Amino acid sequence: DGGITQSPKYLFRKEGQNVTLSCEQNLNHDAMYWYRQDPGQGLRLIYYSQIVNDFQKGDIAEGYSVSREKKESFPLTVTSAQKNPTAFYLCASSTREWQPQHFGDGTRLSIL
Amino acid sequence: DQQVKQNSPSLSVQEGRISILNCDYTNSMFDYFLWYKKYPAEGPTFLISISSIKDKNEDGRFTVFLNKSAKHLSLHIVPSQPGDSAVYFCAASPDRRSEKLVFGKGTKLTVNP
């Protein structure tokens, strides 16, 4: 069954630590995205990648970094520079048609 | 500046009745609109979309209506079922082939048995 796998489901970070959220897809999609959702808010775009070895900043990229070394994988690193990292993080992918985007089940990041 | 607005945070309807979820947008460059459904602790699931060249798109119990002059779209669910209880997000894009997607804050629908 094709889909998007995000791991872990829950993640805890200590102050000053970097953490990496995993996103893998086996849909053979070209484009991948990272969004952040805060309580009572819509999804906001952090980074997106349309092709391997290339990615673009979204609306709230500060304090985050990504890599796209393989078509199937688009990990997101939440760095210590992100001052308010507690949120629900969603990864998505799409074909070259770009829409619709298909989402994974998310990772909830909390600060200890 | 919120470009996609869902002004009702919640909506409650009886099973079997119609659910109408509303969405307004401010950016006239938006040309493609989508509705997603989200259960707690899961990712959003794509439901239905509409391009600005249409004013209606139907898929089973779900129909999306677009009024471009009013910058308003709505999602109708008929008949509503308890399993439809979820948060519904409206999203807009400048183009079907654009990677940009702007989301509203969502409306929590509760369908009572």
Coordinates of C-alpha atoms in Angstrom, one line a residue:
Chain A
D1 CA 0.0 0.0 0.0
G2 CA 1.4 3.3 -1.0
G3 CA 1.6 6.2 1.4
I4 CA 3.5 8.7 3.5
T5 CA 5.2 7.5 6.7
Q6 CA 6.2 10.0 9.4
S7 CA 8.2 9.0 12.4
P8 CA 8.2 9.2 15.3
K9 CA 4.6 9.9 16.1
Y10 CA 5.6 11.8 19.3
L11 CA 9.0 13.5 19.9
F12 CA 10.4 15.3 22.9
R13 CA 13.2 17.8 22.7
K14 CA 15.3 19.4 25.4
E15 CA 16.1 23.0 25.2
G16 CA 19.0 23.7 22.9
Q17 CA 18.8 20.4 21.0
N18 CA 18.3 19.8 17.3
V19 CA 15.8 17.1 16.4
T20 CA 15.1 15.5 13.0
L21 CA 11.7 14.4 11.9
S22 CA 11.5 11.7 9.3
C23 CA 9.2 11.6 6.2
E24 CA 9.3 8.8 3.7
Q25 CA 6.9 8.3 0.8
N26 CA 6.5 5.3 -1.6
L27 CA 4.0 7.1 -3.9
N28 CA 6.7 8.0 -6.5
H29 CA 5.8 11.6 -6.0
D30 CA 8.2 14.3 -7.1
A31 CA 7.2 17.0 -4.7
M32 CA 7.4 16.9 -0.9
Y33 CA 6.4 19.5 1.7
W34 CA 6.6 20.2 5.4
Y35 CA 3.8 22.0 7.3
R36 CA 3.4 23.1 10.9
Q37 CA 0.0 23.2 12.7
D38 CA -0.6 25.0 15.9
P39 CA -3.8 24.6 18.0
G40 CA -6.7 26.3 16.3
Q41 CA -4.6 27.3 13.3
G42 CA -4.4 26.3 9.8
L43 CA -1.4 24.6 8.3
R44 CA 1.6 26.8 7.5
L45 CA 4.3 25.8 4.9
I46 CA 7.8 25.4 6.3
Y47 CA 9.8 24.0 3.3
Y48 CA 9.0 22.3 0.0
S49 CA 11.0 20.4 -2.6
Q50 CA 10.0 19.8 -6.2
I51 CA 12.9 17.7 -7.1
V52 CA 15.8 15.8 -5.5
N53 CA 18.7 18.0 -4.3
D54 CA 16.5 21.2 -4.5
F55 CA 14.2 22.8 -2.0
Q56 CA 12.6 26.1 -1.3
K57 CA 11.6 28.0 1.8
G58 CA 8.0 28.3 2.7
D59 CA 6.4 31.0 4.9
I60 CA 8.0 30.0 8.2
A61 CA 11.4 28.5 7.4
E62 CA 13.4 30.3 10.1
G63 CA 14.8 27.8 12.6
Y64 CA 14.3 24.8 10.3
S65 CA 16.4 22.9 7.8
V66 CA 15.7 20.2 5.3
S67 CA 17.5 17.9 2.8
R68 CA 16.3 16.0 -0.2
E69 CA 19.0 13.4 -1.1
K70 CA 16.5 10.8 -2.3
K71 CA 13.1 11.1 -4.0
E72 CA 11.5 9.1 -1.3
S73 CA 12.8 11.0 1.7
F74 CA 12.5 14.6 3.0
P75 CA 13.7 14.9 6.6
L76 CA 13.1 18.1 8.6
T77 CA 15.5 19.3 11.3
V78 CA 14.1 21.6 14.0
T79 CA 17.1 23.5 15.2
S80 CA 17.8 25.2 18.5
A81 CA 17.2 28.5 16.7
Q82 CA 13.5 27.7 16.5
K83 CA 12.2 29.4 19.6
N84 CA 8.7 27.9 19.7
P85 CA 9.0 24.4 18.2
T86 CA 6.1 22.8 20.1
A87 CA 3.6 21.9 17.3
F88 CA 2.2 19.2 15.1
Y89 CA 4.3 18.7 12.0
L90 CA 2.9 17.3 8.8
C91 CA 4.7 16.0 5.8
A92 CA 3.0 15.9 2.4
S93 CA 3.8 14.9 -1.2
S94 CA 2.3 15.4 -4.6
T95 CA 2.9 14.6 -8.3
R96 CA 4.2 17.2 -10.7
E97 CA 0.6 18.4 -11.0
W98 CA 1.3 19.7 -7.5
Q99 CA -2.3 19.4 -6.3
P100 CA -3.8 17.7 -4.4
Q101 CA -1.2 17.1 -1.8
H102 CA -1.4 13.9 0.2
F103 CA -0.4 14.0 3.9
G104 CA 1.2 11.7 6.4
D105 CA -0.2 11.3 9.9
G106 CA 2.1 13.8 11.5
T107 CA 4.7 14.1 14.3
R108 CA 3.9 15.9 17.5
L109 CA 6.9 17.7 18.9
S110 CA 7.1 18.8 22.5
I111 CA 9.7 20.6 24.5
L112 CA 10.9 19.1 27.8
Chain B
D1 CA -3.3 38.7 7.1
Q2 CA -5.5 35.7 6.7
Q3 CA -6.1 35.0 3.1
V4 CA -8.4 32.0 3.6
K5 CA -11.0 32.3 6.3
Q6 CA -13.3 29.8 7.9
N7 CA -15.3 31.9 10.2
S8 CA -17.1 29.1 12.0
P9 CA -14.8 27.2 14.3
S10 CA -17.5 24.6 14.9
L11 CA -20.7 23.2 13.5
S12 CA -23.1 20.6 14.9
V13 CA -25.7 18.8 12.8
Q14 CA -28.0 15.8 13.1
E15 CA -27.3 12.6 11.3
G16 CA -29.1 12.6 7.9
R17 CA -29.3 16.3 7.6
I18 CA -27.2 18.6 5.4
S19 CA -23.9 20.0 6.7
I20 CA -22.7 23.3 5.1
L21 CA -19.2 24.4 5.7
N22 CA -18.2 27.9 4.5
C23 CA -14.9 29.4 3.4
D24 CA -14.0 32.9 2.2
Y25 CA -10.9 34.1 0.6
T26 CA -9.4 37.5 0.0
N27 CA -6.7 36.9 -2.7
S28 CA -8.2 37.2 -6.2
M29 CA -5.2 35.3 -7.5
F30 CA -6.5 32.1 -6.0
D31 CA -7.8 29.9 -8.8
Y32 CA -8.0 26.4 -7.3
F33 CA -9.6 25.3 -4.1
L34 CA -9.5 22.1 -2.0
W35 CA -11.3 20.7 1.0
Y36 CA -9.4 18.4 3.4
K37 CA -10.9 16.4 6.3
K38 CA -8.8 15.7 9.4
Y39 CA -9.4 13.3 12.3
P40 CA -7.5 13.9 15.6
A41 CA -3.8 12.8 15.5
E42 CA -4.0 12.0 11.8
G43 CA -3.0 13.9 8.7
P44 CA -5.5 15.7 6.5
T45 CA -7.2 13.6 3.8
F46 CA -8.0 15.2 0.5
L47 CA -11.8 15.3 -0.1
I48 CA -12.7 17.3 -3.1
S49 CA -11.5 20.2 -5.2
I50 CA -12.8 22.8 -7.6
S51 CA -11.2 25.0 -10.3
S52 CA -12.4 28.6 -10.8
I53 CA -13.7 27.7 -14.3
K54 CA -16.5 25.7 -12.5
D55 CA -19.0 26.8 -10.0
K56 CA -19.8 23.3 -8.7
N57 CA -18.1 20.0 -8.3
E58 CA -19.8 16.9 -6.9
D59 CA -18.4 13.6 -5.5
G60 CA -20.9 11.3 -3.9
R61 CA -22.2 12.9 -0.7
F62 CA -19.8 15.9 -1.1
T63 CA -20.5 18.9 -3.2
V64 CA -18.3 22.1 -3.4
F65 CA -19.8 25.3 -4.6
L66 CA -17.7 28.3 -5.7
N67 CA -18.9 31.9 -6.0
K68 CA -15.9 33.7 -7.5
S69 CA -17.5 37.1 -7.4
A70 CA -18.1 36.8 -3.7
K71 CA -14.8 35.0 -3.1
H72 CA -16.7 32.3 -1.3
L73 CA -16.9 28.6 -1.4
S74 CA -18.9 26.1 0.5
L75 CA -18.8 22.3 1.1
H76 CA -22.1 20.5 1.4
I77 CA -22.4 17.0 2.9
V78 CA -25.6 15.2 2.3
P79 CA -26.7 13.2 4.1
S80 CA -24.4 13.8 7.1
Q81 CA -23.1 10.7 8.9
P82 CA -21.5 10.4 12.4
G83 CA -18.2 9.3 10.6
D84 CA -18.1 12.7 9.0
S85 CA -17.3 14.2 12.4
A86 CA -13.9 15.8 11.9
V87 CA -12.1 19.1 11.3
Y88 CA -12.6 20.4 7.7
F89 CA -9.9 22.6 6.2
C90 CA -10.5 24.8 3.2
A91 CA -7.3 25.5 1.1
A92 CA -6.6 27.7 -1.9
S93 CA -3.9 27.8 -4.5
P94 CA -3.0 30.3 -7.3
D95 CA -3.2 27.5 -9.8
R96 CA -3.9 23.8 -10.1
R97 CA -0.2 23.5 -11.0
S98 CA 1.1 25.6 -8.2
E99 CA 2.9 24.1 -5.2
K100 CA 1.5 26.9 -3.0
L101 CA -1.4 26.0 -0.8
V102 CA -2.9 28.4 1.8
F103 CA -5.1 26.8 4.5
G104 CA -7.9 28.2 6.6
K105 CA -8.0 27.5 10.3
G106 CA -10.6 24.7 10.0
T107 CA -14.2 24.0 11.1
K108 CA -14.9 21.2 13.5
L109 CA -18.0 19.3 12.4
T110 CA -19.9 17.2 14.8
V111 CA -22.6 14.9 13.4
N112 CA -24.9 13.7 16.2
P113 CA -26.6 10.3 15.9

